[in-house]
Amino acid sequence: MAAGGFFTQALVYLTAAILGVLVAKRIGLGSVLGYLLAGVAIGPAVLGFVGAEGSDVMHFAEFGVVLMLFLIGLELQPSLLWRMRSAILGLGGLQVVVSTVAIAAIGMAWGLAWQVALAVGLSLSLSSTAIVLQTLQEKKLMRTDAGQSAFAVLLFQDVAVIPMLALFPLLATLPRHVEEGHAPGDAGWVSTLPPWGETLVVLGAVSAIVLVGRFLVRPFLRAIARTRVRELFIAAALLLVVGIALLMDSVGLSPALGTFLAGVVLANSEYRHALESDIEPFKGLLLGLFFISVGASIDFRMIAQQPGTVAGLVALLIAVKWLVLLLLGRLFRMGLDQNLLFAFALAQAGEFAFVLFAFAIQDGVVPVDVASLSIAVVAISMATTPLLLLFYERIVRPRVGTRESAPRRADEVVEVNPVIIAGFGDFGNIVGRLLRANGIGTTVLEDDSDRVELLRRLGFKVFYGDASRLELLQAAGAAEAKLLVIALDDLQRTHQMVKSVKQEFPHLRILVRAQGRVDAYELLESGVERVYRQTLDSSLTLGVDALRMLGFRAVQAHRAAATFRQHDENDLRELASMRHDRPAYLSRARQLIAQLEELLQSEVRDSGPVDDSAWDAESLRREFSEKSA
Amino acid sequence: MTDAHRKILVLFAHPALQKSRVNRALIRGLDVMDGVTFHDLYERYPRLEIDVRHEQELLLQHDIVVLQHPFYWYSTPAILKEYQDLVLEHGWAYGREGRALRGKILLNALTAGGSEEVYCAQGRNRYTVRRLLAPIEQTASLCGMRYLAPFVVHGTHALDAAEIELHRRDYHRLLEALRDDRVDLDAAARATHVNADIDAIVRTHTH
Ligand SMILES: Cc1cc2nc3c(=O)[nH]c(=O)nc-3n(C[C@H](O)[C@H](O)[C@H](O)COP(=O)(O)O)c2cc1C
């Protein structure tokens, strides 16, 4: 593609994306709908900026789905995945089977041959991973009961595509269409192998991913991280995903599934949050592009020819899938509001249908006219999903008496820690250990990859990355955490972090380490309430011990230190506000120091801290002798 | 020193010893007295962070426990309350399984600003010191300990050095007698102060 062509295209897509999402957000619709509408706008039906190459773009943009599943995998530790097995196999399996049968039956009633009806049923039984997950995440519904179940079903569907593709040639009743050329997911050389060979290759590829993920990726990323060149790490992350996707594609497996698996394997690694934050923007952009191309691919000419049929079929498809989902949700004991959400979320057909229909035409399973009608129905049903969810949110949910926070189940996808610690040197380390000893989960961010490695070996849950980057904080769960402990040894980055966290996560309470007095001034000035001078406590402790070694009583020494500390903290705050006025600052500082010294000396003179005069019986004794005199 | 001697633990609590006159005198020499463990609570735990296991260990190693302290607000200084709250655990000091302190002897040795006259039913303080110490006496009883009348130095504000010295002698004599089992425990348990008539309670020779 010529550079001019590329830039023009980029201009069209980016403008459409920005305008579409801006408008959609402004009127209260989610970003997915915005992208879809933008796609419709630039598509052949309206402005005609993009034409036949739209499907190429879609193919490219499907990589966004691959990235999304990698990210989801990263959030899903193997143990959690294992706990979800009954939802994945039971709920997911039933959904595919029952929906397929229902849709195929309708197709046969319509007059399709059973083979054709079955292929259409299989293709339409799948839902749209991209749209559902993106929308649920945006609405923060992933962690609800319904969100979890939807995720389980989508996961099963992603796996189910593979046997479906294998089944299609057996359903062929028409001559093979060959002019289509390369179709996505075409397994090429693998399909020339005998069945046992194919199975072996597939198993080999999967175990390669697990083994490589387990043993090679981490040292690889560590070596990259050590260079401290950020874009190198991003490149490595993308390389990882692209490599897996290609490997899976070449053995005829779904690339999304492969990267999902790789994500799960890496979910326990220290690079989880760094990978998340680096891949996230690519995923977002590509998914947006994907949605745009779905919008652009809707064939309005065909719809215009038979608008009634298309509308009726869309309605029928959604109604059938919705009903099946509702019944299954019942069977799996979902609460009514959750069950409804689950049904509305998954009632559309998905992007896999495009792939499956492409194959179905090529293999001679489904006639071209049936397939293209179905593809139009699929695209429109995808576009209705955000609308259906909006309908659920605004109209249905208020009526079924929802409990605002749906009960969280034990098998949450993401572990959420209440405390994030940025920087895990000696300072952060002590804070973290104290919290951990008291059963408080902490998410630790550290950007020294050697230290990360060491701490991991010692059993700490530490993640690699520059904590002052907003995306990394996001990935570490800043939106859900309660406290942020900034224990970095770099004032510049501490400031940067304070500023952006105050802006983006105003609910987070910030506790900041300060190296010394000057740093503390600056932090106080920037509006941090809780500033902890790292040397204050240990120097006071040393001072107390020195006093005791000189014969002071322990209580006296401790109370003197407490008095000192209180005054010093107050002075710090007072002086912070005036330190830019040098002369005023100096004279006030001298004054305060003199005051404190005076105070402490008077304590020594009276052989005891002034604020402990309650323990002093001297005045009692004086009064007594006055009375008896 | 023979094994017949009982071991005494003096739990001493004075938050401002640097200002003390009477208690400072009373404890002089206790750290070298045979059979006596002098334990300065405020010095060991200036921030009231009591090491419970260590304290329980100490209690187990002794037969007689003396709570020595100035009288503050008709009671002990704060650390002794904290000590009771933390060290006397259920299942250790009391309760079905709690037998660690059974049969041990407990008494207070305290100094009070008020004179003996004001500490009686007709006086300004309305109760005797012993009655004011009822919570401790009852605590001892719950733990199966034998509670003796307190050793009290009254009217501390008016005492001169010579008088304080006399109290110190009485106190040390009492501790030695307790150690050597030369105290009439029944009489000591009945009295209002052990030192009201110390000659009647302390025998000069072992029986
Ligand atoms: C905080 C405080 C509370 C006191 N409460 C009492 C009291 O309730 N009854 C009393 O007779 N004397 C009371 N006094 C006087 C002390 O008992 C007296 O000063 C102390 O026993 C003297 O001993 P020392 O020289 O070892 O400090 C109190 C003294 C202080 C400092």
PDB file of N, CA and C and ligand atoms in Angstrom, chain A residues 614-617 620-621, chain B residues 14 19-24 70-74 111-114 119 125 156-157, ligand 1:
ATOM      1  N   ALA A 614       1.567  16.216  85.635  1.00  0.00           N
ATOM      2  CA  ALA A 614       0.549  15.527  86.438  1.00  0.00           C
ATOM      3  C   ALA A 614       1.181  14.507  87.370  1.00  0.00           C
ATOM      4  N   TRP A 615       2.342  13.953  86.900  1.00  0.00           N
ATOM      5  CA  TRP A 615       3.004  12.955  87.739  1.00  0.00           C
ATOM      6  C   TRP A 615       3.868  13.608  88.823  1.00  0.00           C
ATOM      7  N   ASP A 616       3.936  14.950  88.763  1.00  0.00           N
ATOM      8  CA  ASP A 616       4.835  15.659  89.666  1.00  0.00           C
ATOM      9  C   ASP A 616       4.108  15.999  90.956  1.00  0.00           C
ATOM     10  N   ALA A 617       4.586  15.455  92.066  1.00  0.00           N
ATOM     11  CA  ALA A 617       3.894  15.681  93.338  1.00  0.00           C
ATOM     12  C   ALA A 617       4.413  16.938  94.035  1.00  0.00           C
ATOM     13  N   LEU A 620       1.820  19.533  94.960  1.00  0.00           N
ATOM     14  CA  LEU A 620       0.996  18.926  96.007  1.00  0.00           C
ATOM     15  C   LEU A 620       1.654  19.097  97.370  1.00  0.00           C
ATOM     16  N   ARG A 621       2.967  18.826  97.363  1.00  0.00           N
ATOM     17  CA  ARG A 621       3.712  18.856  98.610  1.00  0.00           C
ATOM     18  C   ARG A 621       3.790  20.285  99.147  1.00  0.00           C
TER      19      ARG A 621
ATOM     20  N   HIS B  14       6.548   3.085  88.792  1.00  0.00           N
ATOM     21  CA  HIS B  14       6.543   4.520  89.079  1.00  0.00           C
ATOM     22  C   HIS B  14       6.901   5.228  87.773  1.00  0.00           C
ATOM     23  N   LYS B  19      11.378  11.925  89.994  1.00  0.00           N
ATOM     24  CA  LYS B  19      10.783  12.915  90.891  1.00  0.00           C
ATOM     25  C   LYS B  19      10.387  12.296  92.221  1.00  0.00           C
ATOM     26  N   SER B  20      10.606  11.010  92.375  1.00  0.00           N
ATOM     27  CA  SER B  20      10.120  10.303  93.565  1.00  0.00           C
ATOM     28  C   SER B  20      11.028  10.543  94.772  1.00  0.00           C
ATOM     29  N   ARG B  21      10.435  10.639  95.915  1.00  0.00           N
ATOM     30  CA  ARG B  21      11.232  10.686  97.144  1.00  0.00           C
ATOM     31  C   ARG B  21      11.082   9.370  97.872  1.00  0.00           C
ATOM     32  N   VAL B  22       9.840   8.972  98.098  1.00  0.00           N
ATOM     33  CA  VAL B  22       9.591   7.838  98.988  1.00  0.00           C
ATOM     34  C   VAL B  22       9.922   6.509  98.308  1.00  0.00           C
ATOM     35  N   ASN B  23       9.337   6.320  97.147  1.00  0.00           N
ATOM     36  CA  ASN B  23       9.593   5.044  96.486  1.00  0.00           C
ATOM     37  C   ASN B  23      11.060   4.854  96.147  1.00  0.00           C
ATOM     38  N   ARG B  24      11.703   5.973  95.773  1.00  0.00           N
ATOM     39  CA  ARG B  24      13.118   5.854  95.455  1.00  0.00           C
ATOM     40  C   ARG B  24      13.891   5.331  96.659  1.00  0.00           C
ATOM     41  N   PRO B  70       3.308   4.099  93.842  1.00  0.00           N
ATOM     42  CA  PRO B  70       2.639   5.207  94.530  1.00  0.00           C
ATOM     43  C   PRO B  70       1.126   5.076  94.307  1.00  0.00           C
ATOM     44  N   PHE B  71       0.362   5.585  95.246  1.00  0.00           N
ATOM     45  CA  PHE B  71      -1.088   5.532  95.108  1.00  0.00           C
ATOM     46  C   PHE B  71      -1.517   6.673  94.194  1.00  0.00           C
ATOM     47  N   TYR B  72      -2.059   6.343  93.046  1.00  0.00           N
ATOM     48  CA  TYR B  72      -2.498   7.360  92.087  1.00  0.00           C
ATOM     49  C   TYR B  72      -3.998   7.221  91.903  1.00  0.00           C
ATOM     50  N   TRP B  73      -4.696   8.269  92.201  1.00  0.00           N
ATOM     51  CA  TRP B  73      -6.155   8.254  92.025  1.00  0.00           C
ATOM     52  C   TRP B  73      -6.785   6.999  92.617  1.00  0.00           C
ATOM     53  N   TYR B  74      -6.380   6.735  93.885  1.00  0.00           N
ATOM     54  CA  TYR B  74      -6.941   5.619  94.653  1.00  0.00           C
ATOM     55  C   TYR B  74      -6.696   4.271  93.990  1.00  0.00           C
ATOM     56  N   THR B 111       2.665   3.870  98.445  1.00  0.00           N
ATOM     57  CA  THR B 111       2.878   5.126  99.155  1.00  0.00           C
ATOM     58  C   THR B 111       1.740   6.051  98.776  1.00  0.00           C
ATOM     59  N   ALA B 112       1.168   6.729  99.773  1.00  0.00           N
ATOM     60  CA  ALA B 112       0.008   7.566  99.502  1.00  0.00           C
ATOM     61  C   ALA B 112       0.221   8.946 100.092  1.00  0.00           C
ATOM     62  N   GLY B 113      -0.234   9.969  99.356  1.00  0.00           N
ATOM     63  CA  GLY B 113      -0.121  11.332  99.847  1.00  0.00           C
ATOM     64  C   GLY B 113      -0.997  11.540 101.068  1.00  0.00           C
ATOM     65  N   GLY B 114      -2.144  10.896 101.100  1.00  0.00           N
ATOM     66  CA  GLY B 114      -3.087  11.100 102.202  1.00  0.00           C
ATOM     67  C   GLY B 114      -2.649  10.399 103.466  1.00  0.00           C
ATOM     68  N   TYR B 119      -8.056   8.104 105.450  1.00  0.00           N
ATOM     69  CA  TYR B 119      -8.466   6.859 104.821  1.00  0.00           C
ATOM     70  C   TYR B 119      -9.221   5.981 105.803  1.00  0.00           C
ATOM     71  N   ASN B 125     -11.546  10.507 102.701  1.00  0.00           N
ATOM     72  CA  ASN B 125     -11.524   9.553 101.589  1.00  0.00           C
ATOM     73  C   ASN B 125     -12.496   8.397 101.757  1.00  0.00           C
ATOM     74  N   THR B 156       2.849  10.916 102.546  1.00  0.00           N
ATOM     75  CA  THR B 156       4.205  11.055 101.985  1.00  0.00           C
ATOM     76  C   THR B 156       4.676  12.505 101.926  1.00  0.00           C
ATOM     77  N   HIS B 157       3.750  13.430 101.745  1.00  0.00           N
ATOM     78  CA  HIS B 157       4.162  14.827 101.574  1.00  0.00           C
ATOM     79  C   HIS B 157       4.832  15.395 102.827  1.00  0.00           C
TER      80      HIS B 157
HETATM   81  C1  LIG C   1      -1.219  11.544  89.471  1.00  0.00           C
HETATM   82  C2  LIG C   1      -1.211  11.452  90.946  1.00  0.00           C
HETATM   83  C3  LIG C   1      -2.312  10.950  91.604  1.00  0.00           C
HETATM   84  C4  LIG C   1      -2.330  10.824  92.979  1.00  0.00           C
HETATM   85  N1  LIG C   1      -3.416  10.304  93.559  1.00  0.00           N
HETATM   86  C5  LIG C   1      -3.408  10.144  94.936  1.00  0.00           C
HETATM   87  C6  LIG C   1      -4.503   9.548  95.606  1.00  0.00           C
HETATM   88  O1  LIG C   1      -5.484   9.184  94.988  1.00  0.00           O
HETATM   89  N2  LIG C   1      -4.452   9.379  96.916  1.00  0.00           N
HETATM   90  C7  LIG C   1      -3.357   9.760  97.649  1.00  0.00           C
HETATM   91  O2  LIG C   1      -3.361   9.554  98.843  1.00  0.00           O
HETATM   92  N3  LIG C   1      -2.279  10.318  97.015  1.00  0.00           N
HETATM   93  C8  LIG C   1      -2.271  10.521  95.703  1.00  0.00           C
HETATM   94  N4  LIG C   1      -1.196  11.098  95.065  1.00  0.00           N
HETATM   95  C9  LIG C   1       0.019  11.404  95.839  1.00  0.00           C
HETATM   96  C10 LIG C   1       1.041  10.267  95.655  1.00  0.00           C
HETATM   97  O3  LIG C   1       0.510   9.052  96.141  1.00  0.00           O
HETATM   98  C11 LIG C   1       2.328  10.604  96.348  1.00  0.00           C
HETATM   99  O4  LIG C   1       2.829  11.756  95.738  1.00  0.00           O
HETATM  100  C12 LIG C   1       3.330   9.494  96.145  1.00  0.00           C
HETATM  101  O5  LIG C   1       2.903   8.320  96.824  1.00  0.00           O
HETATM  102  C13 LIG C   1       4.677   9.915  96.697  1.00  0.00           C
HETATM  103  O6  LIG C   1       5.612   8.891  96.442  1.00  0.00           O
HETATM  104  P1  LIG C   1       6.938   9.174  95.603  1.00  0.00           P
HETATM  105  O7  LIG C   1       7.747  10.162  96.358  1.00  0.00           O
HETATM  106  O8  LIG C   1       7.611   7.846  95.479  1.00  0.00           O
HETATM  107  O9  LIG C   1       6.489   9.708  94.270  1.00  0.00           O
HETATM  108  C14 LIG C   1      -1.192  11.249  93.735  1.00  0.00           C
HETATM  109  C15 LIG C   1      -0.091  11.777  93.060  1.00  0.00           C
HETATM  110  C16 LIG C   1      -0.096  11.894  91.701  1.00  0.00           C
HETATM  111  C17 LIG C   1       1.118  12.452  91.017  1.00  0.00           C
END
